[in-house]
mmCIF file of N, CA and C in Angstrom:
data_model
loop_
_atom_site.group_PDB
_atom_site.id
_atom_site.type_symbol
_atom_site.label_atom_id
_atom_site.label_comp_id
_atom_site.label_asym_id
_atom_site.label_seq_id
_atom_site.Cartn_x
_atom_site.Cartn_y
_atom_site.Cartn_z
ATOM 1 N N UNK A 1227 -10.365 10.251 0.612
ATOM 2 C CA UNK A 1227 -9.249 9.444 1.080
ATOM 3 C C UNK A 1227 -9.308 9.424 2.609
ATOM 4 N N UNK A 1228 -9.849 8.095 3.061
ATOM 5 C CA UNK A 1228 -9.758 8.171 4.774
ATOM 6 C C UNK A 1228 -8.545 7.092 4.877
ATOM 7 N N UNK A 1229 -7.650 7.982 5.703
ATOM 8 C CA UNK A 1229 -6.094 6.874 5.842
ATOM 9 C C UNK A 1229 -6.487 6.848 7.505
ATOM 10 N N UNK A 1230 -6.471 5.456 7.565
ATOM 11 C CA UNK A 1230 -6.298 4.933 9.357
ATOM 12 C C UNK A 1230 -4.753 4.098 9.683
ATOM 13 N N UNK A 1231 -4.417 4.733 10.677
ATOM 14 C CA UNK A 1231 -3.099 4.582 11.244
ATOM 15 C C UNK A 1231 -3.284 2.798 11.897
ATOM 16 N N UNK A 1232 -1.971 2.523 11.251
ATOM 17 C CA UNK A 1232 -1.611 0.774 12.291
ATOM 18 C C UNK A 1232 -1.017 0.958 13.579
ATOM 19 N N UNK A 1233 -0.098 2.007 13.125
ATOM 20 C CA UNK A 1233 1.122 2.339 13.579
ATOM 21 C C UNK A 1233 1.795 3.395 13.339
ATOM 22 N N UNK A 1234 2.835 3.939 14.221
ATOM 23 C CA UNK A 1234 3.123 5.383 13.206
ATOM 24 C C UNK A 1234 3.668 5.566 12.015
ATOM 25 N N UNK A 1235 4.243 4.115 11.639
ATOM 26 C CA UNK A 1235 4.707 4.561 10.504
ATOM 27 C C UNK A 1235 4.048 3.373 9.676
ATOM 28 N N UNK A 1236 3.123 2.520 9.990
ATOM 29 C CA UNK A 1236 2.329 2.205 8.758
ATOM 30 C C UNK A 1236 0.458 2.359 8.853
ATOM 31 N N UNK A 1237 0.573 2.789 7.962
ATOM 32 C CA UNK A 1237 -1.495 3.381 7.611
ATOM 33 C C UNK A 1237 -1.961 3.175 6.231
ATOM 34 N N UNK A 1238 -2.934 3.067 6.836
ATOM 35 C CA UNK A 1238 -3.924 1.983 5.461
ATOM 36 C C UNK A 1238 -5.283 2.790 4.969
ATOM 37 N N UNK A 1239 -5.507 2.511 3.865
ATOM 38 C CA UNK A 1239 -6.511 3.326 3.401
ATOM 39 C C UNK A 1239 -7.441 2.542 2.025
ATOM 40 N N UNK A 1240 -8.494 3.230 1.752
ATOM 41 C CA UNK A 1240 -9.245 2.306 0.693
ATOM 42 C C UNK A 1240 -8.649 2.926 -0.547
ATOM 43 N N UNK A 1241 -9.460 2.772 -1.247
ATOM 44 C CA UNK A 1241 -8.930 2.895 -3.276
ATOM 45 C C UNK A 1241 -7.937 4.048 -3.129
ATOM 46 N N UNK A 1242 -7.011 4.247 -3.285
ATOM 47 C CA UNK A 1242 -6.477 5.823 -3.746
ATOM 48 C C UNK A 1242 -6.810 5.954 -5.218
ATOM 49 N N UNK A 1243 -6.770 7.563 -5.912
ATOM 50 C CA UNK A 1243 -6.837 7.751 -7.137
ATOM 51 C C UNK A 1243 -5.142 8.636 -7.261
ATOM 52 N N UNK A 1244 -4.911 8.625 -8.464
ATOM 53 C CA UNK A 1244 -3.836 9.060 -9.345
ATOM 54 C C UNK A 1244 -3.859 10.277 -8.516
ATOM 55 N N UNK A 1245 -4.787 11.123 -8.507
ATOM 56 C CA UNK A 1245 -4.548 12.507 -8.120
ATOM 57 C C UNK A 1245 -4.490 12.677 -6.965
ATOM 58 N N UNK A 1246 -4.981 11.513 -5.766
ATOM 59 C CA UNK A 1246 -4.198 11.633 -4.505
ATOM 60 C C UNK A 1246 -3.044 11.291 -3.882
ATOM 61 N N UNK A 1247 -2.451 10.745 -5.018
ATOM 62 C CA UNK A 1247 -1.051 10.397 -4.254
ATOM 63 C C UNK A 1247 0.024 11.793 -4.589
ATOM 64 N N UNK A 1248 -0.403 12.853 -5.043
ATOM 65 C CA UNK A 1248 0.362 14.377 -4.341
ATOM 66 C C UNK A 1248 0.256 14.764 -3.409
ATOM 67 N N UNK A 1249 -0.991 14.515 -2.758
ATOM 68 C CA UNK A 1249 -1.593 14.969 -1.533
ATOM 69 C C UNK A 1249 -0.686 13.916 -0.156
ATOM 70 N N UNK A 1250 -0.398 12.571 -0.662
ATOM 71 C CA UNK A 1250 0.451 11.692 -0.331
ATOM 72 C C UNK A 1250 1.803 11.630 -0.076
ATOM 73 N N UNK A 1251 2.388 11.937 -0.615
ATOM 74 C CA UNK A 1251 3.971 12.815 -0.970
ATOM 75 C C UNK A 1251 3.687 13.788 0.223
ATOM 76 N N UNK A 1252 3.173 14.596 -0.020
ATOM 77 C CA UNK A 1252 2.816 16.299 0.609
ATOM 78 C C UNK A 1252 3.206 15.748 2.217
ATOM 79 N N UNK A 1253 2.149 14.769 2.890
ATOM 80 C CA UNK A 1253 1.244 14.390 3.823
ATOM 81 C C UNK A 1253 3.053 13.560 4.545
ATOM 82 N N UNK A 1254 4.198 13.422 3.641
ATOM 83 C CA UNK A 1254 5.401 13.178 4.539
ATOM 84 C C UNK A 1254 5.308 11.300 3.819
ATOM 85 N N UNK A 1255 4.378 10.618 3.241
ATOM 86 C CA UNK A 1255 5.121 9.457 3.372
ATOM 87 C C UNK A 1255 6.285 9.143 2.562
ATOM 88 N N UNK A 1256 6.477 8.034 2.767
ATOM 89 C CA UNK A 1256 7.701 7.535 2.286
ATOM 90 C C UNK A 1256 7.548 6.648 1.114
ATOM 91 N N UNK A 1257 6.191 5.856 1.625
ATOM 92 C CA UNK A 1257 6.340 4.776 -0.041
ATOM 93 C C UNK A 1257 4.967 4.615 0.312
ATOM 94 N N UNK A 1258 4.006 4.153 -1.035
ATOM 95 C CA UNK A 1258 2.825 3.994 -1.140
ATOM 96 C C UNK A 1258 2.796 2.409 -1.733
ATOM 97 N N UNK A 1259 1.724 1.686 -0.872
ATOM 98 C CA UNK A 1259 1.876 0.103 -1.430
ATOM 99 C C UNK A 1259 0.533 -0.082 -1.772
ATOM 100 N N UNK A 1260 -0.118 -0.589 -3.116
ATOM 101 C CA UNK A 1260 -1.297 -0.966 -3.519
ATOM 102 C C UNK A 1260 -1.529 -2.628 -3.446
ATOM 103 N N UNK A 1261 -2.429 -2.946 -3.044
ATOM 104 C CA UNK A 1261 -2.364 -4.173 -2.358
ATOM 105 C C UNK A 1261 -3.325 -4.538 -3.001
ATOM 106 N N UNK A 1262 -4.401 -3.964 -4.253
ATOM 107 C CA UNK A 1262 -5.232 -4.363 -4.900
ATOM 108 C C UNK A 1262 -5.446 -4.664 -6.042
ATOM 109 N N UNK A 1263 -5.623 -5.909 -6.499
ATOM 110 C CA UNK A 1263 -5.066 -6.467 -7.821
ATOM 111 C C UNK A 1263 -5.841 -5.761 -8.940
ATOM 112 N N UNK A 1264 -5.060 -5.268 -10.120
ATOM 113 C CA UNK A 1264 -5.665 -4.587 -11.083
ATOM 114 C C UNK A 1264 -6.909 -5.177 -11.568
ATOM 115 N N UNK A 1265 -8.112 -4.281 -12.153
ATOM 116 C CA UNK A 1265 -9.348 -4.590 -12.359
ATOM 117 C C UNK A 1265 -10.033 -5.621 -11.334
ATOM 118 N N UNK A 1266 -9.875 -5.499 -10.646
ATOM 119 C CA UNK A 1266 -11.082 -6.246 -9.239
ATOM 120 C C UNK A 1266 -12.140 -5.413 -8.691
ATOM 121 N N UNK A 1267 -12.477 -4.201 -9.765
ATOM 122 C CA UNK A 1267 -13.341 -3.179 -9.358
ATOM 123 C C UNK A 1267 -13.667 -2.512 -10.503
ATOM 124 N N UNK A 1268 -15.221 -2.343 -10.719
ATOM 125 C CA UNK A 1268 -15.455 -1.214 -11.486
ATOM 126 C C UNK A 1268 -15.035 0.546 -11.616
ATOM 127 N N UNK A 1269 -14.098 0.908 -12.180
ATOM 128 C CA UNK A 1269 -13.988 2.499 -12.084
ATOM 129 C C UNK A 1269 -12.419 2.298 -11.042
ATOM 130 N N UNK A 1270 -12.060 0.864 -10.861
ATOM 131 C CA UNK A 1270 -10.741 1.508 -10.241
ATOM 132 C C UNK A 1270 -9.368 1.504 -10.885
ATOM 133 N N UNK A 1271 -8.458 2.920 -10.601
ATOM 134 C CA UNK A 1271 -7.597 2.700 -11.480
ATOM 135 C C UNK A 1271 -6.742 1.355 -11.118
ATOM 136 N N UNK A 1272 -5.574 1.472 -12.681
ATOM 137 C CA UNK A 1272 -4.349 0.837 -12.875
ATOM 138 C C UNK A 1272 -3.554 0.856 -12.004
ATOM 139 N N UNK A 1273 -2.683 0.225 -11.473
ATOM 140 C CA UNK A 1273 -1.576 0.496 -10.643
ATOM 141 C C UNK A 1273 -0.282 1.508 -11.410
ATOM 142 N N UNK A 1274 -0.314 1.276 -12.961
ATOM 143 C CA UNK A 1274 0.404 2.072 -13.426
ATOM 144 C C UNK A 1274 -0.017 3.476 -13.471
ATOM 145 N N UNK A 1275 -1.278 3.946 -13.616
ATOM 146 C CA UNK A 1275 -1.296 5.190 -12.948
ATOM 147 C C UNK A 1275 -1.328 5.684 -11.653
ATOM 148 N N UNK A 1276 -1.040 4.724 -10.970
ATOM 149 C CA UNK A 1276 -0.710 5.523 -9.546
ATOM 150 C C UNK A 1276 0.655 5.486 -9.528
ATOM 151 N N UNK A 1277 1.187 4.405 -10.094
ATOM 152 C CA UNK A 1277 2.734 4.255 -10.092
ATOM 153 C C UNK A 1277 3.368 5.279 -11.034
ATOM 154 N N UNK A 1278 2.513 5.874 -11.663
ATOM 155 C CA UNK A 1278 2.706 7.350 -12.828
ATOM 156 C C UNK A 1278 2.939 8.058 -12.321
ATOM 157 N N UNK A 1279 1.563 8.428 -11.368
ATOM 158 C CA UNK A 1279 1.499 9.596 -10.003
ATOM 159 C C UNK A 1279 2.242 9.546 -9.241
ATOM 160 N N UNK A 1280 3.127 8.553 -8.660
ATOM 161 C CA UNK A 1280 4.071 8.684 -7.433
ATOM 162 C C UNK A 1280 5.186 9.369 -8.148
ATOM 163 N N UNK A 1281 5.742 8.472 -9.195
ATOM 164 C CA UNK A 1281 7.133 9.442 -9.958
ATOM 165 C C UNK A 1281 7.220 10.443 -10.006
ATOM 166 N N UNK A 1282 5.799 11.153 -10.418
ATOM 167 C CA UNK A 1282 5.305 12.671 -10.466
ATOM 168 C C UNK A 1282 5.875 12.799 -9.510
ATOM 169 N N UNK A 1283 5.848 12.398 -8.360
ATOM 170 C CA UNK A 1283 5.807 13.076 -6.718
ATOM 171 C C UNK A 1283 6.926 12.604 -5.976
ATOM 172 N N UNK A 1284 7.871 12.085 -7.129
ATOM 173 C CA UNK A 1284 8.937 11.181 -6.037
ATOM 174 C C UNK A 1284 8.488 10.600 -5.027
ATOM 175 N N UNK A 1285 7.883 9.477 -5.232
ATOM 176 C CA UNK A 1285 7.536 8.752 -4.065
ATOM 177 C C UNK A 1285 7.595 7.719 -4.748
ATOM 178 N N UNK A 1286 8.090 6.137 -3.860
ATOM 179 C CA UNK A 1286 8.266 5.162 -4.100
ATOM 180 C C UNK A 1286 6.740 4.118 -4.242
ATOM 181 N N UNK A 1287 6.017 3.878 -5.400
ATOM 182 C CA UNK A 1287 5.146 2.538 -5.273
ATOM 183 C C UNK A 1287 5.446 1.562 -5.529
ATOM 184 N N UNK A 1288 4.785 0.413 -4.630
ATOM 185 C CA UNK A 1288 5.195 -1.264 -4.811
ATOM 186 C C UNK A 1288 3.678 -1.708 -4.996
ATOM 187 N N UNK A 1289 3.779 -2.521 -5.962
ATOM 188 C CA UNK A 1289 2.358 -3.458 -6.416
ATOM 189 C C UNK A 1289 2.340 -4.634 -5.467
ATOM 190 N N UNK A 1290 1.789 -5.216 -4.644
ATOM 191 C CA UNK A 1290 1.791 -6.596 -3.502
ATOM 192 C C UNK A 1290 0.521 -6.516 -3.936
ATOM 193 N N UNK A 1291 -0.010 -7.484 -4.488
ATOM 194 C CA UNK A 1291 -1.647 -7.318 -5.156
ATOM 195 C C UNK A 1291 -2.175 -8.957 -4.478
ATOM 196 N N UNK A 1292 -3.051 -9.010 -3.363
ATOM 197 C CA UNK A 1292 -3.404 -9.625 -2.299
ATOM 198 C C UNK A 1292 -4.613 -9.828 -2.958
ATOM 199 N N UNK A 1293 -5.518 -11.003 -3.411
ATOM 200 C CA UNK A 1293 -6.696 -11.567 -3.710
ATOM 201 C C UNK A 1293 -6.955 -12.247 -2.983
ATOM 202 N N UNK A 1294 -8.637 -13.078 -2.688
ATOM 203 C CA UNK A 1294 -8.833 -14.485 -2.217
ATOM 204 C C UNK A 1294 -7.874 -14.919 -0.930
ATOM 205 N N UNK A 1295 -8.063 -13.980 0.193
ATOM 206 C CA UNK A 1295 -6.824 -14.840 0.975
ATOM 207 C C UNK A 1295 -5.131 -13.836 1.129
ATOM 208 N N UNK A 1296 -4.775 -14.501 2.473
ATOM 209 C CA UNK A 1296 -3.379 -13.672 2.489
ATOM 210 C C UNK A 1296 -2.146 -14.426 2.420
ATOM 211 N N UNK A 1297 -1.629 -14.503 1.037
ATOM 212 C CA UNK A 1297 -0.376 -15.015 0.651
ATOM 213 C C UNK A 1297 0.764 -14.888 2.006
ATOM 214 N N UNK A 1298 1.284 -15.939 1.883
ATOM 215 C CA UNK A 1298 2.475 -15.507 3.013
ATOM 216 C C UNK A 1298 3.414 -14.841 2.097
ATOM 217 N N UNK A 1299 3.746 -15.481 1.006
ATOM 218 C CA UNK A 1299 5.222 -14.825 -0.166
ATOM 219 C C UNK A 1299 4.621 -13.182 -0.256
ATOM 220 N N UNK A 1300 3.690 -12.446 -0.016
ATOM 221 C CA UNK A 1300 3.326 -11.294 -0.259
ATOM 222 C C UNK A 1300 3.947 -10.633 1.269
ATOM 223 N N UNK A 1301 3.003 -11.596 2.282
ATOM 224 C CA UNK A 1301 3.462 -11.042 3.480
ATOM 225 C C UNK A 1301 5.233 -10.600 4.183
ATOM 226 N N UNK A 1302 5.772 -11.805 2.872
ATOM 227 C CA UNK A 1302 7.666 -11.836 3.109
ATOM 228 C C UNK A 1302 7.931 -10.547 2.499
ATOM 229 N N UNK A 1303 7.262 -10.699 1.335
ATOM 230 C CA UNK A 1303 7.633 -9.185 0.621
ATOM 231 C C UNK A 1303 7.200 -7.495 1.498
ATOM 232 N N UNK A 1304 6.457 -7.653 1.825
ATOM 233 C CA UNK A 1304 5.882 -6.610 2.835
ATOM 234 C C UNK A 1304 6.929 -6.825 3.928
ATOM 235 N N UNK A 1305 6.906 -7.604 4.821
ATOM 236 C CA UNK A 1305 8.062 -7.259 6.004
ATOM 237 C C UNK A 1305 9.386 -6.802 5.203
ATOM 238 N N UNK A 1306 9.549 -7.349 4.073
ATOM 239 C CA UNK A 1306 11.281 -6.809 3.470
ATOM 240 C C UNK A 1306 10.677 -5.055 3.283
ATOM 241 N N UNK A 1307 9.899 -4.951 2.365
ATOM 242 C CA UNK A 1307 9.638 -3.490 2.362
ATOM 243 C C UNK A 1307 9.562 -2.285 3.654
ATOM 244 N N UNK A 1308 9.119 -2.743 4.702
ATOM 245 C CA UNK A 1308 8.448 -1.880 6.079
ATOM 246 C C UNK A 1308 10.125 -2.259 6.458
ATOM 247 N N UNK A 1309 11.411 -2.968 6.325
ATOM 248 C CA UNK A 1309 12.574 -3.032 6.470
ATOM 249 C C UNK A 1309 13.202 -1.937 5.952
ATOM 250 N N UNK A 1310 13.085 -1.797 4.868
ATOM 251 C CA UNK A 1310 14.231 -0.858 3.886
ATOM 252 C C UNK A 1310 13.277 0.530 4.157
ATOM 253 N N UNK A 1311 12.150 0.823 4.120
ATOM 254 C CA UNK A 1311 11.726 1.978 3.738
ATOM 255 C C UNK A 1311 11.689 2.787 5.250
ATOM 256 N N UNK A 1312 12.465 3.978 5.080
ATOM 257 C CA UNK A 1312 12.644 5.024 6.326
ATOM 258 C C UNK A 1312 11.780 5.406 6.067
ATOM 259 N N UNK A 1313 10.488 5.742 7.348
ATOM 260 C CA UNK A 1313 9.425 6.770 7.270
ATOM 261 C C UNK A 1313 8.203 5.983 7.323
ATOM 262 N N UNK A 1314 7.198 6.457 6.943
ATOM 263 C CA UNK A 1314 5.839 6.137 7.258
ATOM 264 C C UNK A 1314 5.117 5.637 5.845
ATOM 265 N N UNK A 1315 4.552 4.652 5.702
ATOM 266 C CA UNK A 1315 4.186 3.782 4.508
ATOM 267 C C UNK A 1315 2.378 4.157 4.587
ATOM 268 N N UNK A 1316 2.196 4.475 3.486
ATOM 269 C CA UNK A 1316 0.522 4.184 3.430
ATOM 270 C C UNK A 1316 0.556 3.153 2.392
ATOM 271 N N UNK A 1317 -0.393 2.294 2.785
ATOM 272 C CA UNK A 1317 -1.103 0.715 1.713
ATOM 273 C C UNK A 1317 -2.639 1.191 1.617
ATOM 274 N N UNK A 1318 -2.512 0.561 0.291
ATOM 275 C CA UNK A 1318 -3.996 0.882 0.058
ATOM 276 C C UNK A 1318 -4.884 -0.765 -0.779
ATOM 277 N N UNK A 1319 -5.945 -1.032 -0.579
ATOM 278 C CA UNK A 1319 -6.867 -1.698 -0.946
ATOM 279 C C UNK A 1319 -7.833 -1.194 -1.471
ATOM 280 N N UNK A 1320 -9.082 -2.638 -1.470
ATOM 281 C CA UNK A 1320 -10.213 -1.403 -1.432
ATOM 282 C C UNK A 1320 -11.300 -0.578 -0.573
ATOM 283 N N UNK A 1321 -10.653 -1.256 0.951
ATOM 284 C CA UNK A 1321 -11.331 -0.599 2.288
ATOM 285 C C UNK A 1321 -10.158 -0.586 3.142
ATOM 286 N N UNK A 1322 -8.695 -1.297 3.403
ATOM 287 C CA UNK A 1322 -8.159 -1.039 3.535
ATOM 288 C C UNK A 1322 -7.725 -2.285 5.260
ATOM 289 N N UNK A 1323 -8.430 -3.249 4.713
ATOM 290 C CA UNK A 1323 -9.168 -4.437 5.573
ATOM 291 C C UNK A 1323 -7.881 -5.376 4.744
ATOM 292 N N UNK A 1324 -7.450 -5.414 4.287
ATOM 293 C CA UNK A 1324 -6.445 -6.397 3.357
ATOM 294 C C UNK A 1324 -5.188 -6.249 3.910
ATOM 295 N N UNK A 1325 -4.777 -4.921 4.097
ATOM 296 C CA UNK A 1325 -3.652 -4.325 3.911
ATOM 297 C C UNK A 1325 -3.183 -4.574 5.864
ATOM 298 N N UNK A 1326 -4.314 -4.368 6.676
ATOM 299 C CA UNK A 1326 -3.891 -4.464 7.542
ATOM 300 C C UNK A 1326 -3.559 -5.767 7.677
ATOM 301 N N UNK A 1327 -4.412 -6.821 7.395
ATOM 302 C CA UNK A 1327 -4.547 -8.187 7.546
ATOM 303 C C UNK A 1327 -3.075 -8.483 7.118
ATOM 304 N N UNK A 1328 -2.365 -8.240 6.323
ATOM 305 C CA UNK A 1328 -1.769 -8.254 5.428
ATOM 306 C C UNK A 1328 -0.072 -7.853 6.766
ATOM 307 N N UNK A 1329 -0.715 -6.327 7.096
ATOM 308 C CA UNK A 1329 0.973 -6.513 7.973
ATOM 309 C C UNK A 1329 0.323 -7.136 9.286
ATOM 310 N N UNK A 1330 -0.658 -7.392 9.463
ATOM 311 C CA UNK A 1330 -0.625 -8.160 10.766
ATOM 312 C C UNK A 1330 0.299 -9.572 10.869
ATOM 313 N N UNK A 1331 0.336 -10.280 10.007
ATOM 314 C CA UNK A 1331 1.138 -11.708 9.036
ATOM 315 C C UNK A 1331 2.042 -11.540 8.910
ATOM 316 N N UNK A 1332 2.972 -9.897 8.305
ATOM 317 C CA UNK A 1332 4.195 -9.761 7.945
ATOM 318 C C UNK A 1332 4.739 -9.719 9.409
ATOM 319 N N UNK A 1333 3.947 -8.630 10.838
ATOM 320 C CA UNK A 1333 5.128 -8.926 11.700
ATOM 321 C C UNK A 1333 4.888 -10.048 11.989
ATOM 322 N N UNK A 1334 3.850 -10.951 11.882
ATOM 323 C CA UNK A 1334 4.166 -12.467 13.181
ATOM 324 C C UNK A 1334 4.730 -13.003 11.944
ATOM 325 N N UNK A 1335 5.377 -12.999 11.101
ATOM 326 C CA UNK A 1335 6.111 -13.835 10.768
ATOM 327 C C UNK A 1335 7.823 -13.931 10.844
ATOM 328 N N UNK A 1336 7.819 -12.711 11.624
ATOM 329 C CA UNK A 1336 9.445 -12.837 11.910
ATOM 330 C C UNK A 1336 10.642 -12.690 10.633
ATOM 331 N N UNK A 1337 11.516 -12.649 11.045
ATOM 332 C CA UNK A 1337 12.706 -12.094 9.929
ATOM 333 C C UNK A 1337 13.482 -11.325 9.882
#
């Protein structure tokens, strides 16, 4: 798990697995966002098992599943989220090239 910082309170990272989002929790964040649409990869999990693993860990996951291109309606949803959530957010993809792209759009889009 290599997590690279945007900002202090948002950082991005490639695939997570089920069993790192304890280490996630642990590590202080606040909410974990998977930004990678189920099966777009050999060997990668479900979002429902990471979304399994966070409950485990009390931690909040949101599915924003970003293909082909960066939705703006994803990007609205992301600025509402980095709104409500106190603390530091890790997003994950599958290099972690999406996710930034992704809040780079949510702040220039204002709101």
């Amino acid at each position: 798990m290599h997590i690279r910082p945007l900002t202090q309170n948002f950082h991005v990272s490639g695939q997570l697995k089920p069993s790192d989002i304890a280490k996630v929790a642990e590590a202080g964040y606040a909410a974990v966002i998977c930004m990678r649409p189920d099966g777009e990869g050999w060997g990668q999990p479900k979002f429902s098992a990471i979304e399994e693993a966070a409950k485990a860990s009390n931690l909040p996951a949101y599915y924003l599943p970003v293909g082909g291109g960066v939705p703006m309606e994803q990007a609205k949803k992301l600025r509402s989220l980095l709104k409500e959530t106190g603390g530091p957010i890790l997003a994950f993809c599958a290099s972690g090239a999406r996710c930034a792209g992704l809040y780079q759009m949510a702040q220039q889009i204002g709101g």
